[in-house]
XYZ file of C-alpha atoms in Angstrom:
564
model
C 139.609 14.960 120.366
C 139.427 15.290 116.923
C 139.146 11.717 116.400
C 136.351 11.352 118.561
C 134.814 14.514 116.869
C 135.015 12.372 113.528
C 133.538 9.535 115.192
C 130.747 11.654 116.591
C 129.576 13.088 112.796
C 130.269 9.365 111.727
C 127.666 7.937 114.025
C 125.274 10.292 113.662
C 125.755 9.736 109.705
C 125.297 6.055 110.388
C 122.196 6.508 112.526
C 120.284 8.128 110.467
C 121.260 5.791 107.340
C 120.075 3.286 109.302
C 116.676 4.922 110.676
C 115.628 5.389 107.049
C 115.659 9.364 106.908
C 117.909 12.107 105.575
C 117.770 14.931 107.969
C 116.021 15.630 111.242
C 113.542 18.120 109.706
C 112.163 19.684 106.753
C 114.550 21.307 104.102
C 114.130 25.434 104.049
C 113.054 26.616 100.556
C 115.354 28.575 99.002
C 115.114 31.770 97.147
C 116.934 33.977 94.521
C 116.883 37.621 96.198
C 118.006 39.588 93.639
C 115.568 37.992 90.969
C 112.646 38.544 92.919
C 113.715 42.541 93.432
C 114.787 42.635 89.884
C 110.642 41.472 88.673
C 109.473 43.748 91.808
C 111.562 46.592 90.502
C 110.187 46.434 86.839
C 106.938 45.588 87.791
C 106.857 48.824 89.729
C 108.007 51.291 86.731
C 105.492 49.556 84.641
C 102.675 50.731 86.685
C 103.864 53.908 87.611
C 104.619 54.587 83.497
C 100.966 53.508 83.384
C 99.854 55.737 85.899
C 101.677 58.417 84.327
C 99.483 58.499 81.780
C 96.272 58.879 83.024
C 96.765 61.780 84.674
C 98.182 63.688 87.584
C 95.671 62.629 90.396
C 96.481 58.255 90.014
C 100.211 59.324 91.040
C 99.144 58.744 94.843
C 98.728 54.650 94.940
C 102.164 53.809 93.020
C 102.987 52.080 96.537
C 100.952 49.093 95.372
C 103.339 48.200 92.445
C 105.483 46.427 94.664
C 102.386 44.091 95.446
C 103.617 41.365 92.935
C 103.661 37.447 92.885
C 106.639 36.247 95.269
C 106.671 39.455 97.301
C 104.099 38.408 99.652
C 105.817 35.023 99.688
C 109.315 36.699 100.593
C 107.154 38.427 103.312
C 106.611 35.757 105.265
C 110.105 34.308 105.324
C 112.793 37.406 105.610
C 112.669 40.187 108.211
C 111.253 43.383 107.521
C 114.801 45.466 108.063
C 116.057 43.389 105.578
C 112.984 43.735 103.004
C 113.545 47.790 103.474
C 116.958 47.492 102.689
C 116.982 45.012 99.719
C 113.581 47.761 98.329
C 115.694 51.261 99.209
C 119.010 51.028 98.603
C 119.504 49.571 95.329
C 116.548 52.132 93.845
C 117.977 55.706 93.000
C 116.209 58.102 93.413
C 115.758 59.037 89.681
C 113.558 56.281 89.488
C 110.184 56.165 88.654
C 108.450 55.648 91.675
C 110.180 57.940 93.925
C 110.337 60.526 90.971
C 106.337 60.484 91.227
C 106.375 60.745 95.053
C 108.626 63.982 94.266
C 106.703 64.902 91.004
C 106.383 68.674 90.856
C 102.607 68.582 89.168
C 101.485 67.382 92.493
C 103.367 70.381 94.327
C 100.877 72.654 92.121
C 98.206 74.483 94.662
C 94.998 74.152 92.217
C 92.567 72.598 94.295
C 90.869 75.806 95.671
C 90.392 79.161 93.592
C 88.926 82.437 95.001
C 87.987 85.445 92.466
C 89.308 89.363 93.233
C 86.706 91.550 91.357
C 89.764 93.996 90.215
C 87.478 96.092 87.642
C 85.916 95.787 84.330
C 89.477 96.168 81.854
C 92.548 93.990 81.841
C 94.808 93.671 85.126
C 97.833 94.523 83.902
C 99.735 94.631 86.972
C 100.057 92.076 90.529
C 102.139 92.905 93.313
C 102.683 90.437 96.577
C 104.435 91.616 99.495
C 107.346 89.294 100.610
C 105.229 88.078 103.984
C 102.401 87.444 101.306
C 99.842 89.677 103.707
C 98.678 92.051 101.284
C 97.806 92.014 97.379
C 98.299 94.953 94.977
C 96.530 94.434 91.919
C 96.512 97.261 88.982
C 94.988 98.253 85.288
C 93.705 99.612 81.966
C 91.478 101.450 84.069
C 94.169 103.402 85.701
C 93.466 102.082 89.469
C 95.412 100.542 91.896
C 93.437 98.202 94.349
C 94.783 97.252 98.006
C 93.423 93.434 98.743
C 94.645 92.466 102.518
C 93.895 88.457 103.103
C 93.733 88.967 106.977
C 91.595 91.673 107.120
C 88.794 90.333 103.600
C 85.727 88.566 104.235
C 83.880 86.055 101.784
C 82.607 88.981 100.134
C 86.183 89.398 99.286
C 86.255 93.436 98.998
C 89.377 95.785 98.333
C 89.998 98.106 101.384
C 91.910 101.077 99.429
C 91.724 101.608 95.107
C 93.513 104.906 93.988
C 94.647 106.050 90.917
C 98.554 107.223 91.502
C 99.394 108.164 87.676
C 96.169 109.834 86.978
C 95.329 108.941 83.227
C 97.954 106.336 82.256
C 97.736 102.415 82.291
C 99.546 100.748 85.093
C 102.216 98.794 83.394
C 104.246 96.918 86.585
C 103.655 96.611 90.449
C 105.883 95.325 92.646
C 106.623 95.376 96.550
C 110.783 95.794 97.800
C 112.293 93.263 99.903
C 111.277 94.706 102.967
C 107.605 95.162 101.893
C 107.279 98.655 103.590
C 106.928 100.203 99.730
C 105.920 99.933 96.349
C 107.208 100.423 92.877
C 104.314 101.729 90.382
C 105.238 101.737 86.557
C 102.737 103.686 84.526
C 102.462 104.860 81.170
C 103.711 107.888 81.450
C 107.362 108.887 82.425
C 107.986 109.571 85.724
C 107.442 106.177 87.788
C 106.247 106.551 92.089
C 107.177 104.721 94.888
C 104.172 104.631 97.426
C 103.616 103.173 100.921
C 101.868 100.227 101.884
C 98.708 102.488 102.419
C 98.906 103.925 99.018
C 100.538 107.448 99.991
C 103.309 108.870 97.766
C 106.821 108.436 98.689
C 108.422 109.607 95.983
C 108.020 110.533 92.582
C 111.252 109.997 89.513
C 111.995 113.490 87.750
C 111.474 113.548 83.926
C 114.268 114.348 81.849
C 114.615 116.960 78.767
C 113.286 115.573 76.000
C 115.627 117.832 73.610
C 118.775 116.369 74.931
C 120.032 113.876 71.993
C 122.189 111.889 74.386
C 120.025 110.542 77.176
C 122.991 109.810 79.190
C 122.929 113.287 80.242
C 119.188 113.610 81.628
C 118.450 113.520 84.556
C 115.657 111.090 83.966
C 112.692 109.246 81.492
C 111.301 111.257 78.518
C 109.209 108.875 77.295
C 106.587 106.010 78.268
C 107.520 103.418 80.919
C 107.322 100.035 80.210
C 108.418 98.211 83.105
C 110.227 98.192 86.504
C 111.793 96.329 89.015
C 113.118 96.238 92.528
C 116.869 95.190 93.815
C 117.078 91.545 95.306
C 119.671 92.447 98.252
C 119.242 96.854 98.361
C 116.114 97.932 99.678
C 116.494 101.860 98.387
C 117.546 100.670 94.699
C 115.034 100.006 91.784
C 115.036 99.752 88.320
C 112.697 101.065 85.058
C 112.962 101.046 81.307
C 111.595 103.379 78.885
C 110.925 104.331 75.438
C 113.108 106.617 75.134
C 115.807 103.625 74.933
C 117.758 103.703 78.224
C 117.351 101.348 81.662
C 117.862 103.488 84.698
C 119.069 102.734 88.228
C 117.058 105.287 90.796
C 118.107 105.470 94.424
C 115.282 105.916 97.026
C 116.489 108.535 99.021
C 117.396 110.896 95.704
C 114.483 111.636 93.580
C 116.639 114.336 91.686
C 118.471 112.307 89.423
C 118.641 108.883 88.458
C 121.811 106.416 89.342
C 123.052 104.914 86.372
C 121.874 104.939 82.689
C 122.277 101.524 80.478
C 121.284 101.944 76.683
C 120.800 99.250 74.604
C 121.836 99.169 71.344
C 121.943 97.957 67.735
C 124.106 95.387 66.044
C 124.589 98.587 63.892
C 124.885 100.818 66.787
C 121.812 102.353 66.957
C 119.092 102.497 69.472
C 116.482 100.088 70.665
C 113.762 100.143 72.909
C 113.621 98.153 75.886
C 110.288 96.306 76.414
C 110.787 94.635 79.801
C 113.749 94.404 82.238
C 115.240 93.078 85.531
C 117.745 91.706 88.250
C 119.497 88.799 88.246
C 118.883 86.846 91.907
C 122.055 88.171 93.648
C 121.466 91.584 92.030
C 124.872 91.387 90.171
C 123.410 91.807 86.755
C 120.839 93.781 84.465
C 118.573 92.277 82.146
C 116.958 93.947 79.467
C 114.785 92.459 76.611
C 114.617 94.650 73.438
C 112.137 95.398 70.561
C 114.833 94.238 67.870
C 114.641 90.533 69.729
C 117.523 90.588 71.397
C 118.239 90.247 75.150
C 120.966 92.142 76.664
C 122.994 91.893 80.000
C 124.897 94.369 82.206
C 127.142 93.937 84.975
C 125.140 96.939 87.653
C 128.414 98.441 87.903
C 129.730 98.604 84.556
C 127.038 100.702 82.351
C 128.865 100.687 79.127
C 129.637 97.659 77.471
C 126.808 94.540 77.710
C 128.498 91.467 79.408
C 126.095 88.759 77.524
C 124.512 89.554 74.850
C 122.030 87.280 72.330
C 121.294 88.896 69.006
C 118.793 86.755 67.632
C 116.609 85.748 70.890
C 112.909 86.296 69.484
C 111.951 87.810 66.526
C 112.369 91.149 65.274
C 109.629 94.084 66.148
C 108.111 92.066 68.566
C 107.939 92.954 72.395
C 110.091 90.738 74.535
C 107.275 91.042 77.533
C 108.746 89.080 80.358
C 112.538 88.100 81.928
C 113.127 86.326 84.818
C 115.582 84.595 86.594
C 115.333 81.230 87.966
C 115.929 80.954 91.660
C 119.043 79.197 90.904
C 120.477 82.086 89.322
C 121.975 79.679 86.239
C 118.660 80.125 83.996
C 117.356 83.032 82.818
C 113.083 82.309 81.006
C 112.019 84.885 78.643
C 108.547 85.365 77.253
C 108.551 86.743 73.196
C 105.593 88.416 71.589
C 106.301 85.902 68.704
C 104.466 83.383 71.080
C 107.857 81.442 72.206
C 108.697 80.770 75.449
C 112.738 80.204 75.957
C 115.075 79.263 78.261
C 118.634 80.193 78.362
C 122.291 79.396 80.612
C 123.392 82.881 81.016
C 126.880 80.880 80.933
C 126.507 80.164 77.128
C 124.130 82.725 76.444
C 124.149 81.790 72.126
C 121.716 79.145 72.247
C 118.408 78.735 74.349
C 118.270 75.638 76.093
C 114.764 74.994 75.876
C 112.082 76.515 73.190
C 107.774 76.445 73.898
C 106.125 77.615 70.791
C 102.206 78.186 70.318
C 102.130 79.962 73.491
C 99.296 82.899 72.035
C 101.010 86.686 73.998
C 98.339 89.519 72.843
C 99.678 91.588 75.763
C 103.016 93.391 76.355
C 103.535 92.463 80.225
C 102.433 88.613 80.106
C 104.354 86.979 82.614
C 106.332 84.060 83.327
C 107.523 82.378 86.639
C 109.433 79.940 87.960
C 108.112 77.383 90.645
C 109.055 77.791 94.173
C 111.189 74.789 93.683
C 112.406 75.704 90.789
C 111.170 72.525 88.719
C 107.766 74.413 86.519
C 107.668 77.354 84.430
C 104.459 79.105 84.369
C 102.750 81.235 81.600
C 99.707 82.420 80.711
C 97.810 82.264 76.585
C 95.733 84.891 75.158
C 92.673 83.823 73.355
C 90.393 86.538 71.629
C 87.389 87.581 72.624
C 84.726 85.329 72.978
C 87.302 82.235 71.399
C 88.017 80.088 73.875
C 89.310 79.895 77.509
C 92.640 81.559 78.209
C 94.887 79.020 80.294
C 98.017 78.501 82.802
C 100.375 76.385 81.416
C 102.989 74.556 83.671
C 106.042 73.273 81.749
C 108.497 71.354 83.335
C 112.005 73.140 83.048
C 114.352 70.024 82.385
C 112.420 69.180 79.122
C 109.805 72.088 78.464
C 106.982 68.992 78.049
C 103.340 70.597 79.237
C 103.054 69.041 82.302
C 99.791 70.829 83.057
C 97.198 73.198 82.213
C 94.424 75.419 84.014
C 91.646 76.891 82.004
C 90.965 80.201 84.133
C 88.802 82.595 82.215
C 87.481 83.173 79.313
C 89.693 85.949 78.073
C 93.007 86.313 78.090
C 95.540 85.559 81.589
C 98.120 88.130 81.131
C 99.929 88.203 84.575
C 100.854 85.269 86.756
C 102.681 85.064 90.335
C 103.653 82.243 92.131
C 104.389 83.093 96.062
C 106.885 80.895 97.730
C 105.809 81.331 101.036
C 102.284 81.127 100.166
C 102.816 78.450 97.720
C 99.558 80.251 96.214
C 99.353 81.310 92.510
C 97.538 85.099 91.577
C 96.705 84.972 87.966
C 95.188 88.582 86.482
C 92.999 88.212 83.311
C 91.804 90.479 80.666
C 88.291 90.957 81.683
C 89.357 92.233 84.935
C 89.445 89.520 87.339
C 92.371 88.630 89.616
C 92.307 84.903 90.455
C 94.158 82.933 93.714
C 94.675 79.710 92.948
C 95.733 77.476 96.608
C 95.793 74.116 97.952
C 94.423 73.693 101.909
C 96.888 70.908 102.624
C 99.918 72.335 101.182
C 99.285 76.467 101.098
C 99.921 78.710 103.882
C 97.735 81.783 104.590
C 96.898 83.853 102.096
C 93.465 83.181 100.708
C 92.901 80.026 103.184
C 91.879 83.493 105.904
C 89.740 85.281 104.318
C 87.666 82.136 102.641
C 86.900 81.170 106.152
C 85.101 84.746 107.869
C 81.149 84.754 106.699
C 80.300 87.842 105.082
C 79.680 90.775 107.625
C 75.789 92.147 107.960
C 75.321 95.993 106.780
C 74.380 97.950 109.836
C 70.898 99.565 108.863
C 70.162 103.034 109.667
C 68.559 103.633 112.938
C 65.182 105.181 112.548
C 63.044 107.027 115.044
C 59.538 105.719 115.619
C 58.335 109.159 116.442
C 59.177 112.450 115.641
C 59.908 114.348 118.465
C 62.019 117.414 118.548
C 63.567 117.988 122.121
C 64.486 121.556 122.589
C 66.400 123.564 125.880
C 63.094 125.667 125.342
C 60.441 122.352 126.191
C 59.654 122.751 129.920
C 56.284 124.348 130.726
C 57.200 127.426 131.767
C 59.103 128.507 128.690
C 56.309 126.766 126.355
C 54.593 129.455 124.627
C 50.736 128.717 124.918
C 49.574 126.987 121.473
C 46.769 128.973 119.179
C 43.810 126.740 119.237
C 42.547 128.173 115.795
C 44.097 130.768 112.920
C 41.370 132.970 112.606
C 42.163 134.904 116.123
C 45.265 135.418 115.529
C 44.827 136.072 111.605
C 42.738 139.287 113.084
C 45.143 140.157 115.206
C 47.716 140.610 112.997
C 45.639 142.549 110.675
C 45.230 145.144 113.349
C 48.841 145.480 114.142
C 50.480 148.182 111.942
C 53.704 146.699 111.579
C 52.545 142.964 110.102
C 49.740 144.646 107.957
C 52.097 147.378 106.499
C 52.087 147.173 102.801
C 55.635 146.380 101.384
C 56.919 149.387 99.067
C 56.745 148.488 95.453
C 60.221 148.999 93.676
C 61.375 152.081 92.864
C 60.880 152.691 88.850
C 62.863 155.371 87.506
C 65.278 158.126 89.876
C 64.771 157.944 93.583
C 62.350 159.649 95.398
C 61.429 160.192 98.831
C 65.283 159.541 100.194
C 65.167 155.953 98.407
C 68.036 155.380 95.779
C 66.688 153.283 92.441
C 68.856 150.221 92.053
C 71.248 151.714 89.455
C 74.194 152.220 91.490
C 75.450 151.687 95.444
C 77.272 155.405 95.424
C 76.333 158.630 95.435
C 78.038 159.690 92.710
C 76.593 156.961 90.031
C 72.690 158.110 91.885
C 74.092 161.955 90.673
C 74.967 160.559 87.357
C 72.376 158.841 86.654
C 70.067 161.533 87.880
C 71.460 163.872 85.473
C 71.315 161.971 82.672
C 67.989 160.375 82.924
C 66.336 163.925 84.513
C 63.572 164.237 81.852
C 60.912 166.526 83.394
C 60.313 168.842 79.782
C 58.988 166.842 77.376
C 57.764 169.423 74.954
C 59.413 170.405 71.784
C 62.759 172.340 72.223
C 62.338 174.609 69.444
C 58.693 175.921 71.134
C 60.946 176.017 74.606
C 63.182 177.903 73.093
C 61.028 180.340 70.940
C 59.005 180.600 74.079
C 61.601 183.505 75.138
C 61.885 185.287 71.905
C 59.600 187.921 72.832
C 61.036 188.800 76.380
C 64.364 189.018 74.518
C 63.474 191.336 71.591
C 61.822 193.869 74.432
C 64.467 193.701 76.702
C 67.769 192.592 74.917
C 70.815 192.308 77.590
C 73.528 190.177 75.539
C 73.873 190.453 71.917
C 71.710 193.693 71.005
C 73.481 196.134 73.300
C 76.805 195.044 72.086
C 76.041 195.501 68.656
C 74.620 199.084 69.096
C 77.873 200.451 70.698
């Protein structure tokens, strides 16, 4: 068999020798796979490097990189599974083309923008609920505005604006987990929980101001300056104060506060704490201070700080923003030296990242973190009539400006960026409260209200003629009409009573059983008879004199006694 196998290949090795031809049909091209990928692949990051630069919008047709000379050719010759698999699997994911599909600068909702008239001073203050229903937005002008998206029209009006703290500057807003209340931080030194319709809940007690140890107050003696809610506990919140201590207050005891933390010195001495707040999991206390340095607490151990960073902004300027990234690894803080820094609470010496030439006129400008944690958000102050203030994005690996939204023309002080909305509130210093959302990748929010026209004003109804309907309008009870006023002008001048002459006011006492108006009793009407009774108005030496003669005939007093 395997002889004749031999002979079989021989033959047909012969046969064709002697037909004149090599091989029964045409040869198949061959090609080299992995140098074909290997041009595709570089041609790609070329192009998407170019793309890159010219701007966020030519991310979305990086697909057509992999049109390149010999891919169309391999098209036609290998199966499309096996195209797929020779393009996906050898390409990570950290490169370039499927880090632009992922990009986060396309992930930002800036597309649509709706303006919240809050007032005519800076919005110092946002609050979102955690369903993202309602809007809080508060002031320099010491209100507090309700702004619900289902409920708005276009004409985009607040349903509620109250002023909780009276005469002080709302310095933080902020809804608890549940969303059922809300934290208000004023400038004075008693901060209020109210209800979602703006109704006090409760109100902190403020402590004795001639204590020296303000461990042993029961709460705040001095100005707020911010305040925060507890990630995980719905009835704990947090506020710092002038008066250099961050308190713990429990919901349910307005009396007293929880727990005191006071910051203090390299030297010992104490500092004032500018802004503060939770860490994710509600483990740990953050507290930025006015000698620049940032210090943390375990919640349950008040005394000594846990992390501590001495030399985290400069000096005398107010640390006006900490937050944590949803991560719970990086902590952002915004300086009033116009820095920007990030830092691993793990090895808390050095930031990780530093943004200078970020312009902070304002103690409470903000800073967020993305909803996928990827951007950090801030706002820039500009002066008055300088410039446009702006949103800048910065991406958090490698704090490069990845983008930048010119929003006003004064200063953006607060900034919030809702994860379920995936909508961004900005509040400016000439008293505007911008939403910033995209309609393809936002949820709710301000896509509801955009959509309802503007309701009509109901006019008042007017009566076309005046007609008075009265119980007293049938016939019978209708009182026949006077047909001219001279009749009954002449009648009434013969009836005694309308033709009586009023009495003219009594001048002087009362006569004639009426009492002058000098007094309601009888006894002032006496006294003041007696004392005004003036009826002689001779001269009392010729009234006296008068009886000289009648005495001298007929003495009775002195004279008789005087002749015994």
């Amino acid at each position: 068999m395997a002889a004749h196998g031999n002979n079989e290949k021989t033959g047909e090795g012969d046969l064709s020798s002697v037909m004149g031809f090599s091989g029964f049909g045409k040869k198949a091209r061959t090609f080299d796979l992995e140098a074909i990928f290997e041009q595709t692949r570089r041609t790609a990051i070329e192009r998407s490097q170019r793309a890159r630069l010219e701007g966020k919008h030519s991310y979305k047709n990086w697909v057509c990189a992999y049109s390149c000379s010999g891919f169309d050719e391999l098209l036609t010759h290998l199966p499309l599974s096996s195209i797929l698999h020779k393009i996906l699997k050898p390409l990570p994911l950290s490169s370039a083309p499927w880090r632009l599909v992922q990009d986060p600068v396309r992930k930002i909702p800036d597309t649509h923008e709706i303006t919240l008239q809050h007032g005519a001073k800076t919005v110092s203050a946002l609050g979102l609920d955690p369903s993202g229903a309602r809007l809080v937005t508060g002031g320099y002008d010491y209100d507090v505005k309700f702004w619900d998206f289902a409920g708005m029209d276009a004409a985009l009006q607040a349903f509620r604006s109250l002023q909780p703290c009276e005469c002080h500057q709302i310095r933080s807003l902020q809804y608890s987990i549940t969303g059922d209340v809300i934290l208000v931080v004023a400038g004075n030194a008693q901060a209020k929980v109210l209800d979602r319709d703006g109704f006090q809940v409760l109100e902190c007690i403020k402590g004795d101001q001639y204590i020296v140890d303000m461990a042993n107050t029961k709460g705040h003696t001095a100005m707020l300056n911010s305040g925060c809610w507890h990630p995980k506990i719905k009835e704990e919140f947090l506020t710092c104060s002038n008066d250099g201590t961050v308190r713990t207050w429990d919901l349910n005891n307005e009396k007293k506060h929880k727990s005191v933390f006071k910051p203090r010195s390299l030297q010992g001495k104490k500092v004032t704490p500018t802004c503060c707040t939770y860490s994710r999991d509600g483990k740990l206390i953050a507290a930025g201070c006015q000698d620049g340095t940032i210090q943390i607490w375990d919640r349950n151990l008040s005394v000594h700080t846990k992390f501590h960073c001495r030399q985290a902004h400069a000096p005398g300027c107010d640390t006006s923003c900490l937050v944590f990234s949803y991560d719970g690894t990086t902590l952002a803080s915004r300086g009033g030296d116009d820095t920007l820094k990030t830092w691993d609470i793990r090895s808390f010496r050095k930031p990780i990242n530093v943004a200078t030439g970020l312009t902070s006129y304002f103690p409470m400008t903000d800073c967020c973190f993305s909803p996928d944690d990827k951007l950090l958000v801030t706002g820039t102050s500009v002066k008055r009539d300088e410039g446009h203030g702006t949103l800048v994005f910065l991406e958090r690996q490698t704090f490069r400006k990845v983008y930048e939204i010119e929003v006003a023309s004064a200063s953006v002080v607060r900034c919030l960026w809702h994860p379920k909305l995936n909508q961004i509130m900005v509040g400016t210093a000439n008293g505007l409260a911008k939403v910033y959302y995209d309609p393809v990748r936002s949820q709710r929010g301000a896509k509801l209200c955009v959509v309802k026209s503007q309701r009509k004003q109901k006019q008042a109804e007017t009566l076309t003629q005046d007609y008075i309907i009265t119980p007293h309008a049938l016939p019978m009870f209708r009182e026949a009409r006077q047909r001219s006023t001279r009749k009954q002008l002449e009648k009434d001048r013969l009836d005694p009573t309308k033709s009586h002459k009023p009495e003219p006011p009594v001048s002087g006492p009362g006569r004639g059983g009426r009492v002058a108006a000098h007094g309601g009793t009888l006894s002032s009407y006496i006294v003041k008879n007696i004392a005004l009774d003036k009826t002689d108005d001779s001269n009392p030496r010729e009234a006296i004199l008068r009886h000289a003669k009648d005495a001298a005939e007929n003495p009775f007093w002195v004279a008789p006694a005087y002749k015994r």
